[in-house]
PDB file of C-alpha atoms in Angstrom:
ATOM      1  CA  MET A   1     -37.219 -49.626  20.876  1.00 47.00           C
ATOM      2  CA  LYS A   2     -37.016 -45.994  19.709  1.00 53.00           C
ATOM      3  CA  LYS A   3     -36.151 -47.105  16.167  1.00 60.00           C
ATOM      4  CA  ARG A   4     -39.077 -49.506  16.146  1.00 58.00           C
ATOM      5  CA  LEU A   5     -41.446 -46.763  17.296  1.00 57.00           C
ATOM      6  CA  ILE A   6     -40.288 -44.492  14.472  1.00 68.00           C
ATOM      7  CA  VAL A   7     -40.681 -47.278  11.886  1.00 65.00           C
ATOM      8  CA  ASN A   8     -44.192 -48.176  13.087  1.00 61.00           C
ATOM      9  CA  THR A   9     -45.226 -44.505  13.130  1.00 67.00           C
ATOM     10  CA  ALA A  10     -43.902 -44.044   9.604  1.00 71.00           C
ATOM     11  CA  LEU A  11     -45.774 -47.149   8.423  1.00 66.00           C
ATOM     12  CA  LEU A  12     -49.053 -45.936   9.908  1.00 64.00           C
ATOM     13  CA  ALA A  13     -48.613 -42.434   8.477  1.00 71.00           C
ATOM     14  CA  GLY A  14     -47.631 -43.709   5.017  1.00 73.00           C
ATOM     15  CA  ALA A  15     -50.482 -46.218   4.880  1.00 69.00           C
ATOM     16  CA  SER A  16     -52.987 -43.583   6.035  1.00 72.00           C
ATOM     17  CA  ILE A  17     -51.855 -41.067   3.387  1.00 80.00           C
ATOM     18  CA  LEU A  18     -51.920 -43.695   0.639  1.00 78.00           C
ATOM     19  CA  MET A  19     -55.404 -44.909   1.614  1.00 75.00           C
ATOM     20  CA  ARG A  20     -56.735 -41.342   1.722  1.00 77.00           C
ATOM     21  CA  CYS A  21     -55.349 -40.675  -1.758  1.00 82.00           C
ATOM     22  CA  ILE A  22     -56.965 -43.854  -3.093  1.00 78.00           C
ATOM     23  CA  GLY A  23     -60.219 -42.936  -1.372  1.00 77.00           C
ATOM     24  CA  MET A  24     -60.202 -39.427  -2.836  1.00 81.00           C
ATOM     25  CA  VAL A  25     -59.666 -40.707  -6.390  1.00 83.00           C
ATOM     26  CA  PHE A  26     -62.342 -43.367  -5.912  1.00 80.00           C
ATOM     27  CA  GLN A  27     -64.874 -40.882  -4.516  1.00 79.00           C
ATOM     28  CA  ALA A  28     -64.321 -38.584  -7.492  1.00 82.00           C
ATOM     29  CA  TRP A  29     -64.932 -41.482  -9.889  1.00 82.00           C
ATOM     30  CA  LEU A  30     -67.979 -42.630  -7.931  1.00 82.00           C
ATOM     31  CA  ALA A  31     -69.522 -39.135  -8.016  1.00 80.00           C
ATOM     32  CA  GLY A  32     -69.213 -39.120 -11.792  1.00 82.00           C
ATOM     33  CA  ARG A  33     -70.695 -42.600 -12.068  1.00 82.00           C
ATOM     34  CA  ILE A  34     -73.804 -42.351  -9.858  1.00 83.00           C
ATOM     35  CA  GLY A  35     -74.226 -38.563  -9.841  1.00 82.00           C
ATOM     36  CA  ALA A  36     -74.749 -36.038  -7.053  1.00 79.00           C
ATOM     37  CA  ALA A  37     -78.141 -37.518  -6.108  1.00 82.00           C
ATOM     38  CA  GLY A  38     -76.640 -40.998  -5.796  1.00 83.00           C
ATOM     39  CA  ILE A  39     -73.738 -39.733  -3.685  1.00 82.00           C
ATOM     40  CA  GLY A  40     -76.164 -37.889  -1.409  1.00 85.00           C
ATOM     41  CA  LEU A  41     -78.263 -41.010  -0.908  1.00 85.00           C
ATOM     42  CA  TYR A  42     -75.168 -43.135  -0.317  1.00 83.00           C
ATOM     43  CA  GLN A  43     -73.864 -40.697   2.324  1.00 85.00           C
ATOM     44  CA  LEU A  44     -77.165 -40.989   4.194  1.00 87.00           C
ATOM     45  CA  VAL A  45     -76.857 -44.775   4.137  1.00 89.00           C
ATOM     46  CA  MET A  46     -73.248 -44.671   5.320  1.00 86.00           C
ATOM     47  CA  SER A  47     -74.113 -42.392   8.260  1.00 88.00           C
ATOM     48  CA  VAL A  48     -76.439 -45.107   9.562  1.00 90.00           C
ATOM     49  CA  GLU A  49     -73.844 -47.795   8.811  1.00 88.00           C
ATOM     50  CA  LEU A  50     -71.239 -45.832  10.794  1.00 87.00           C
ATOM     51  CA  LEU A  51     -73.506 -45.816  13.838  1.00 90.00           C
ATOM     52  CA  ALA A  52     -74.142 -49.565  13.463  1.00 91.00           C
ATOM     53  CA  THR A  53     -70.390 -50.200  13.077  1.00 90.00           C
ATOM     54  CA  THR A  54     -69.671 -48.304  16.297  1.00 89.00           C
ATOM     55  CA  PHE A  55     -72.115 -50.586  18.092  1.00 90.00           C
ATOM     56  CA  ALA A  56     -70.689 -53.737  16.451  1.00 89.00           C
ATOM     57  CA  ILE A  57     -67.083 -52.914  17.338  1.00 86.00           C
ATOM     58  CA  SER A  58     -67.903 -51.636  20.855  1.00 80.00           C
ATOM     59  CA  GLY A  59     -64.263 -50.861  21.672  1.00 83.00           C
ATOM     60  CA  ILE A  60     -63.114 -54.427  21.024  1.00 86.00           C
ATOM     61  CA  ARG A  61     -59.995 -53.402  19.079  1.00 83.00           C
ATOM     62  CA  PHE A  62     -58.557 -51.512  22.043  1.00 83.00           C
ATOM     63  CA  ALA A  63     -59.645 -54.249  24.448  1.00 85.00           C
ATOM     64  CA  ALA A  64     -57.879 -56.889  22.340  1.00 85.00           C
ATOM     65  CA  THR A  65     -54.727 -54.761  22.158  1.00 83.00           C
ATOM     66  CA  ARG A  66     -54.643 -54.268  25.907  1.00 83.00           C
ATOM     67  CA  LEU A  67     -55.435 -57.874  26.866  1.00 84.00           C
ATOM     68  CA  VAL A  68     -52.923 -59.408  24.446  1.00 81.00           C
ATOM     69  CA  ALA A  69     -50.224 -56.864  25.371  1.00 79.00           C
ATOM     70  CA  GLU A  70     -50.790 -57.644  29.050  1.00 78.00           C
ATOM     71  CA  GLU A  71     -50.415 -61.389  28.494  1.00 77.00           C
ATOM     72  CA  ILE A  72     -47.247 -60.864  26.428  1.00 72.00           C
ATOM     73  CA  GLY A  73     -45.817 -58.425  28.977  1.00 69.00           C
ATOM     74  CA  LEU A  74     -46.363 -60.879  31.830  1.00 69.00           C
ATOM     75  CA  GLY A  75     -44.763 -63.678  29.817  1.00 66.00           C
ATOM     76  CA  ARG A  76     -47.992 -65.686  29.707  1.00 70.00           C
ATOM     77  CA  GLY A  77     -47.872 -66.821  26.088  1.00 64.00           C
ATOM     78  CA  GLY A  78     -50.565 -69.403  26.768  1.00 69.00           C
ATOM     79  CA  GLY A  79     -52.963 -66.665  27.866  1.00 77.00           C
ATOM     80  CA  VAL A  80     -52.911 -64.972  24.461  1.00 79.00           C
ATOM     81  CA  GLY A  81     -55.096 -67.666  22.928  1.00 79.00           C
ATOM     82  CA  GLY A  82     -57.642 -67.338  25.733  1.00 82.00           C
ATOM     83  CA  ALA A  83     -57.720 -63.544  25.442  1.00 83.00           C
ATOM     84  CA  MET A  84     -58.206 -63.761  21.681  1.00 85.00           C
ATOM     85  CA  SER A  85     -60.982 -66.336  22.070  1.00 86.00           C
ATOM     86  CA  ARG A  86     -62.867 -64.096  24.502  1.00 87.00           C
ATOM     87  CA  CYS A  87     -62.423 -61.051  22.280  1.00 88.00           C
ATOM     88  CA  ALA A  88     -63.559 -62.998  19.205  1.00 88.00           C
ATOM     89  CA  ALA A  89     -66.684 -64.239  21.017  1.00 90.00           C
ATOM     90  CA  TYR A  90     -67.431 -60.694  22.221  1.00 90.00           C
ATOM     91  CA  SER A  91     -66.982 -59.228  18.747  1.00 89.00           C
ATOM     92  CA  LEU A  92     -69.109 -61.881  17.052  1.00 90.00           C
ATOM     93  CA  PHE A  93     -71.904 -61.369  19.586  1.00 93.00           C
ATOM     94  CA  PHE A  94     -72.077 -57.604  19.081  1.00 92.00           C
ATOM     95  CA  GLY A  95     -71.432 -57.925  15.348  1.00 92.00           C
ATOM     96  CA  ALA A  96     -74.281 -60.409  14.958  1.00 93.00           C
ATOM     97  CA  ALA A  97     -76.537 -58.283  17.173  1.00 94.00           C
ATOM     98  CA  GLY A  98     -75.768 -55.200  15.082  1.00 93.00           C
ATOM     99  CA  CYS A  99     -76.444 -57.185  11.911  1.00 93.00           C
ATOM    100  CA  ALA A 100     -79.816 -58.391  13.197  1.00 95.00           C
ATOM    101  CA  ILE A 101     -80.862 -54.912  14.386  1.00 94.00           C
ATOM    102  CA  LEU A 102     -79.845 -53.107  11.196  1.00 94.00           C
ATOM    103  CA  TYR A 103     -81.391 -55.741   8.940  1.00 94.00           C
ATOM    104  CA  GLY A 104     -84.590 -56.011  10.962  1.00 94.00           C
ATOM    105  CA  PHE A 105     -85.102 -52.255  11.323  1.00 94.00           C
ATOM    106  CA  ALA A 106     -83.926 -51.282   7.816  1.00 93.00           C
ATOM    107  CA  GLU A 107     -87.440 -50.342   6.718  1.00 93.00           C
ATOM    108  CA  PRO A 108     -88.301 -48.106   9.723  1.00 93.00           C
ATOM    109  CA  ILE A 109     -84.865 -46.469   9.471  1.00 92.00           C
ATOM    110  CA  GLY A 110     -85.194 -45.936   5.737  1.00 90.00           C
ATOM    111  CA  PHE A 111     -88.809 -44.732   5.765  1.00 90.00           C
ATOM    112  CA  LEU A 112     -89.012 -42.817   9.051  1.00 89.00           C
ATOM    113  CA  TRP A 113     -85.470 -41.751   9.921  1.00 87.00           C
ATOM    114  CA  ILE A 114     -83.755 -41.162   6.571  1.00 86.00           C
ATOM    115  CA  GLY A 115     -87.028 -40.500   4.791  1.00 87.00           C
ATOM    116  CA  ASP A 116     -86.151 -42.336   1.581  1.00 87.00           C
ATOM    117  CA  ALA A 117     -87.355 -45.868   0.821  1.00 88.00           C
ATOM    118  CA  ARG A 118     -84.494 -46.363  -1.648  1.00 88.00           C
ATOM    119  CA  THR A 119     -82.032 -46.760   1.244  1.00 89.00           C
ATOM    120  CA  VAL A 120     -83.618 -49.940   2.644  1.00 91.00           C
ATOM    121  CA  MET A 121     -81.916 -52.347   0.237  1.00 91.00           C
ATOM    122  CA  SER A 122     -78.466 -50.820   0.867  1.00 91.00           C
ATOM    123  CA  LEU A 123     -78.935 -50.902   4.650  1.00 92.00           C
ATOM    124  CA  ARG A 124     -79.816 -54.595   4.579  1.00 93.00           C
ATOM    125  CA  ILE A 125     -76.773 -55.415   2.455  1.00 92.00           C
ATOM    126  CA  LEU A 126     -74.432 -53.458   4.742  1.00 91.00           C
ATOM    127  CA  ALA A 127     -75.846 -55.242   7.792  1.00 92.00           C
ATOM    128  CA  PHE A 128     -74.150 -58.499   6.781  1.00 91.00           C
ATOM    129  CA  GLY A 129     -70.722 -56.882   6.940  1.00 89.00           C
ATOM    130  CA  LEU A 130     -70.947 -55.937  10.636  1.00 90.00           C
ATOM    131  CA  PRO A 131     -69.783 -59.296  12.116  1.00 89.00           C
ATOM    132  CA  PHE A 132     -66.770 -59.265   9.794  1.00 86.00           C
ATOM    133  CA  ILE A 133     -65.906 -55.680  10.740  1.00 86.00           C
ATOM    134  CA  ALA A 134     -66.008 -56.612  14.434  1.00 88.00           C
ATOM    135  CA  LEU A 135     -63.840 -59.702  13.945  1.00 85.00           C
ATOM    136  CA  SER A 136     -61.366 -57.768  11.816  1.00 83.00           C
ATOM    137  CA  SER A 137     -61.031 -55.234  14.651  1.00 84.00           C
ATOM    138  CA  VAL A 138     -60.019 -58.022  17.035  1.00 85.00           C
ATOM    139  CA  LEU A 139     -57.286 -59.214  14.672  1.00 80.00           C
ATOM    140  CA  SER A 140     -56.096 -55.659  14.161  1.00 78.00           C
ATOM    141  CA  GLY A 141     -55.844 -55.236  17.944  1.00 79.00           C
ATOM    142  CA  TYR A 142     -53.836 -58.472  18.188  1.00 79.00           C
ATOM    143  CA  PHE A 143     -51.271 -57.355  15.602  1.00 74.00           C
ATOM    144  CA  THR A 144     -50.984 -53.936  17.247  1.00 72.00           C
ATOM    145  CA  ALA A 145     -50.255 -55.568  20.600  1.00 73.00           C
ATOM    146  CA  CYS A 146     -47.588 -57.748  18.991  1.00 69.00           C
ATOM    147  CA  GLY A 147     -45.974 -54.721  17.369  1.00 62.00           C
ATOM    148  CA  ARG A 148     -46.631 -55.967  13.835  1.00 62.00           C
ATOM    149  CA  ILE A 149     -48.176 -52.746  12.563  1.00 60.00           C
ATOM    150  CA  TRP A 150     -47.511 -53.546   8.911  1.00 62.00           C
ATOM    151  CA  LYS A 151     -50.015 -56.412   8.850  1.00 62.00           C
ATOM    152  CA  PRO A 152     -53.206 -54.466   9.693  1.00 64.00           C
ATOM    153  CA  SER A 153     -51.950 -51.578   7.528  1.00 67.00           C
ATOM    154  CA  LEU A 154     -51.495 -53.929   4.573  1.00 68.00           C
ATOM    155  CA  VAL A 155     -54.879 -55.561   5.168  1.00 67.00           C
ATOM    156  CA  HIS A 156     -56.641 -52.178   5.287  1.00 69.00           C
ATOM    157  CA  LEU A 157     -54.906 -51.098   2.086  1.00 74.00           C
ATOM    158  CA  LEU A 158     -55.898 -54.321   0.328  1.00 73.00           C
ATOM    159  CA  GLU A 159     -59.439 -53.937   1.669  1.00 73.00           C
ATOM    160  CA  GLN A 160     -59.713 -50.482   0.113  1.00 77.00           C
ATOM    161  CA  LEU A 161     -58.388 -51.729  -3.239  1.00 80.00           C
ATOM    162  CA  PHE A 162     -60.761 -54.730  -3.146  1.00 78.00           C
ATOM    163  CA  CYS A 163     -63.620 -52.402  -2.234  1.00 81.00           C
ATOM    164  CA  ALA A 164     -62.950 -50.107  -5.189  1.00 83.00           C
ATOM    165  CA  GLY A 165     -62.620 -53.053  -7.595  1.00 84.00           C
ATOM    166  CA  LEU A 166     -65.776 -54.780  -6.383  1.00 83.00           C
ATOM    167  CA  VAL A 167     -67.810 -51.578  -6.456  1.00 85.00           C
ATOM    168  CA  VAL A 168     -66.746 -50.977 -10.059  1.00 85.00           C
ATOM    169  CA  LEU A 169     -67.713 -54.567 -10.909  1.00 86.00           C
ATOM    170  CA  PHE A 170     -71.119 -54.403  -9.218  1.00 85.00           C
ATOM    171  CA  LEU A 171     -71.910 -50.963 -10.621  1.00 85.00           C
ATOM    172  CA  SER A 172     -71.246 -52.231 -14.110  1.00 85.00           C
ATOM    173  CA  ARG A 173     -74.195 -54.589 -13.608  1.00 83.00           C
ATOM    174  CA  ALA A 174     -76.543 -51.957 -12.172  1.00 83.00           C
ATOM    175  CA  PRO A 175     -78.971 -50.209 -14.564  1.00 82.00           C
ATOM    176  CA  GLU A 176     -77.805 -46.747 -15.607  1.00 78.00           C
ATOM    177  CA  GLY A 177     -79.705 -44.019 -13.744  1.00 78.00           C
ATOM    178  CA  ASP A 178     -81.211 -46.393 -11.136  1.00 84.00           C
ATOM    179  CA  ILE A 179     -80.029 -44.703  -7.943  1.00 84.00           C
ATOM    180  CA  GLU A 180     -81.452 -47.352  -5.593  1.00 85.00           C
ATOM    181  CA  ARG A 181     -79.677 -50.230  -7.335  1.00 86.00           C
ATOM    182  CA  SER A 182     -76.505 -48.185  -7.774  1.00 86.00           C
ATOM    183  CA  CYS A 183     -76.338 -47.500  -4.031  1.00 85.00           C
ATOM    184  CA  ALA A 184     -77.052 -51.174  -3.354  1.00 87.00           C
ATOM    185  CA  ALA A 185     -74.176 -52.117  -5.685  1.00 87.00           C
ATOM    186  CA  VAL A 186     -71.807 -49.831  -3.774  1.00 86.00           C
ATOM    187  CA  ALA A 187     -73.040 -51.290  -0.465  1.00 86.00           C
ATOM    188  CA  ALA A 188     -72.490 -54.824  -1.791  1.00 86.00           C
ATOM    189  CA  GLY A 189     -68.928 -53.954  -2.804  1.00 84.00           C
ATOM    190  CA  VAL A 190     -68.166 -52.453   0.621  1.00 82.00           C
ATOM    191  CA  THR A 191     -69.657 -55.469   2.439  1.00 83.00           C
ATOM    192  CA  ALA A 192     -67.745 -57.974   0.297  1.00 80.00           C
ATOM    193  CA  ALA A 193     -64.471 -56.103   0.879  1.00 76.00           C
ATOM    194  CA  GLU A 194     -65.049 -56.056   4.655  1.00 71.00           C
ATOM    195  CA  SER A 195     -65.697 -59.807   4.616  1.00 71.00           C
ATOM    196  CA  LEU A 196     -62.467 -60.382   2.704  1.00 67.00           C
ATOM    197  CA  SER A 197     -60.624 -58.179   5.191  1.00 61.00           C
ATOM    198  CA  ALA A 198     -61.558 -60.494   8.067  1.00 61.00           C
ATOM    199  CA  ALA A 199     -60.686 -63.555   5.970  1.00 59.00           C
ATOM    200  CA  VAL A 200     -57.186 -62.433   4.958  1.00 54.00           C
ATOM    201  CA  SER A 201     -56.192 -61.038   8.373  1.00 52.00           C
ATOM    202  CA  ASP A 202     -53.528 -63.599   9.153  1.00 49.00           C
ATOM    203  CA  LYS A 203     -52.743 -64.544  12.739  1.00 50.00           C
ATOM    204  CA  SER A 204     -50.086 -66.863  14.042  1.00 55.00           C
ATOM    205  CA  ILE A 205     -50.111 -68.207  17.616  1.00 62.00           C
ATOM    206  CA  ILE A 206     -47.643 -70.817  18.874  1.00 70.00           C
ATOM    207  CA  MET A 207     -48.069 -72.307  22.363  1.00 71.00           C
ATOM    208  CA  VAL A 208     -44.902 -73.684  23.960  1.00 74.00           C
ATOM    209  CA  SER A 209     -44.670 -75.901  27.066  1.00 75.00           C
ATOM    210  CA  HIS A 210     -42.009 -78.225  28.467  1.00 74.00           C
ATOM    211  CA  GLU A 211     -44.778 -80.559  29.638  1.00 76.00           C
ATOM    212  CA  PRO A 212     -46.133 -83.063  27.105  1.00 74.00           C
ATOM    213  CA  TYR A 213     -49.725 -82.284  28.100  1.00 73.00           C
ATOM    214  CA  ARG A 214     -52.352 -79.750  27.110  1.00 70.00           C
ATOM    215  CA  CYS A 215     -53.317 -76.992  29.540  1.00 70.00           C
ATOM    216  CA  TYR A 216     -54.822 -78.696  32.592  1.00 67.00           C
ATOM    217  CA  GLY A 217     -56.017 -77.875  36.107  1.00 65.00           C
ATOM    218  CA  ARG A 218     -53.226 -78.706  38.553  1.00 67.00           C
ATOM    219  CA  PRO A 219     -55.423 -78.423  41.667  1.00 66.00           C
ATOM    220  CA  LEU A 220     -57.460 -81.322  40.252  1.00 68.00           C
ATOM    221  CA  ILE A 221     -54.481 -83.695  40.454  1.00 76.00           C
ATOM    222  CA  SER A 222     -55.403 -84.479  44.071  1.00 75.00           C
ATOM    223  CA  TYR A 223     -58.889 -85.495  42.891  1.00 70.00           C
ATOM    224  CA  LEU A 224     -57.321 -87.710  40.233  1.00 75.00           C
ATOM    225  CA  LEU A 225     -55.156 -89.457  42.844  1.00 82.00           C
ATOM    226  CA  GLU A 226     -58.214 -89.979  45.047  1.00 79.00           C
ATOM    227  CA  GLY A 227     -60.180 -91.420  42.125  1.00 79.00           C
ATOM    228  CA  LYS A 228     -62.763 -88.607  42.166  1.00 73.00           C
ATOM    229  CA  THR A 229     -62.081 -87.671  38.536  1.00 74.00           C
ATOM    230  CA  ASP A 230     -60.279 -89.050  35.489  1.00 75.00           C
ATOM    231  CA  ARG A 231     -57.385 -87.811  33.346  1.00 71.00           C
ATOM    232  CA  GLU A 232     -59.676 -86.468  30.616  1.00 69.00           C
ATOM    233  CA  HIS A 233     -61.435 -84.059  32.993  1.00 66.00           C
ATOM    234  CA  LEU A 234     -58.149 -82.459  34.042  1.00 68.00           C
ATOM    235  CA  ASP A 235     -57.832 -80.687  30.689  1.00 71.00           C
ATOM    236  CA  TYR A 236     -59.199 -77.155  30.439  1.00 59.00           C
ATOM    237  CA  LYS A 237     -59.701 -77.510  26.683  1.00 62.00           C
ATOM    238  CA  SER A 238     -60.587 -80.378  24.356  1.00 64.00           C
ATOM    239  CA  ALA A 239     -58.010 -82.111  22.169  1.00 63.00           C
ATOM    240  CA  ASP A 240     -59.067 -80.235  19.034  1.00 63.00           C
ATOM    241  CA  PHE A 241     -59.374 -76.803  20.703  1.00 62.00           C
ATOM    242  CA  TYR A 242     -55.997 -75.519  19.478  1.00 63.00           C
ATOM    243  CA  GLU A 243     -56.256 -76.998  15.993  1.00 62.00           C
ATOM    244  CA  LYS A 244     -59.670 -75.431  15.350  1.00 57.00           C
ATOM    245  CA  ARG A 245     -58.299 -72.003  16.271  1.00 54.00           C
ATOM    246  CA  GLY A 246     -55.136 -72.288  14.214  1.00 55.00           C
ATOM    247  CA  ILE A 247     -52.868 -72.454  17.290  1.00 64.00           C
ATOM    248  CA  GLU A 248     -49.656 -74.434  16.805  1.00 65.00           C
ATOM    249  CA  THR A 249     -48.589 -76.405  19.887  1.00 72.00           C
ATOM    250  CA  LEU A 250     -45.037 -77.376  20.849  1.00 73.00           C
ATOM    251  CA  PHE A 251     -45.310 -79.620  23.900  1.00 75.00           C
ATOM    252  CA  GLY A 252     -42.490 -81.680  25.429  1.00 74.00           C
ATOM    253  CA  ALA A 253     -39.172 -81.378  27.280  1.00 70.00           C
ATOM    254  CA  GLU A 254     -37.328 -80.457  24.077  1.00 69.00           C
ATOM    255  CA  PHE A 255     -39.536 -77.360  23.733  1.00 69.00           C
ATOM    256  CA  GLU A 256     -38.708 -75.853  27.117  1.00 75.00           C
ATOM    257  CA  ALA A 257     -38.346 -72.074  26.821  1.00 75.00           C
ATOM    258  CA  VAL A 258     -34.953 -70.869  28.075  1.00 73.00           C
ATOM    259  CA  ALA A 259     -34.902 -67.259  26.859  1.00 74.00           C
ATOM    260  CA  LEU A 260     -37.360 -64.600  25.710  1.00 69.00           C
ATOM    261  CA  ASP A 261     -36.703 -61.615  23.441  1.00 68.00           C
ATOM    262  CA  ALA A 262     -39.901 -59.581  23.777  1.00 60.00           C
ATOM    263  CA  SER A 263     -38.841 -56.826  21.348  1.00 60.00           C
ATOM    264  CA  ALA A 264     -38.170 -59.349  18.557  1.00 61.00           C
ATOM    265  CA  HIS A 265     -41.126 -61.572  19.533  1.00 62.00           C
ATOM    266  CA  GLU A 266     -38.805 -64.593  19.760  1.00 70.00           C
ATOM    267  CA  VAL A 267     -38.534 -67.436  22.234  1.00 71.00           C
ATOM    268  CA  LYS A 268     -35.382 -69.577  22.453  1.00 74.00           C
ATOM    269  CA  LEU A 269     -36.079 -73.263  23.100  1.00 73.00           C
ATOM    270  CA  ALA A 270     -33.848 -75.778  24.857  1.00 70.00           C
ATOM    271  CA  GLY A 271     -33.974 -78.189  21.904  1.00 60.00           C
TER     272      GLY A 271
END
């Protein structure tokens, strides 16, 4: 356990240092490309985007980490999927709400708050990245709870590299000296990279049960025997629930769990 803690700490520290170095080099290049005025305008836009991101995330990363860790600690592997589903719904709600608010109020924010109409286009572009940022935070919390620190670290590193590449690409299409369109190009690159971050955040959930049935309500068995309900209504979830969420199911007597190694995230099956 101590060795694992040291390795995870080293991974986080190394990834953070590497990302800061990449960010510093990129910022220096960006300042030369769009100028001091462009950087100043972009910083104003990003200050608003930071506030909107805080609202969109709303602590969901830490909530996901705690809920998933609790389910794993109690040995309730089947509860991980439910916790992730609730966290994903929560994140998408606040992410979509943040997107709608930032997009809808981009003009008042740009004109009245920031005091520069050239920020409106960038704010509206950045708004579309908020749901993806929120969802990515949920996945990051899941991997942290599972102890797989390298996955979110790798995703964040790739996101930064994608962001730099896309910004360079979009800026090459923006007119030279047009600060508004240059800032919008940077915002488009950031938004596209955040969307890719949520898309490439891999997750793997396997549900194991010695019973050949999906999760069902056992108290309802008495109603089934009395004829007050049917077999279909015993199930908590529909037949395609697990498939749609990328959850692999291993149901049957041959998949009975006989041992659990929590530190290695491994379950030994009877078969």
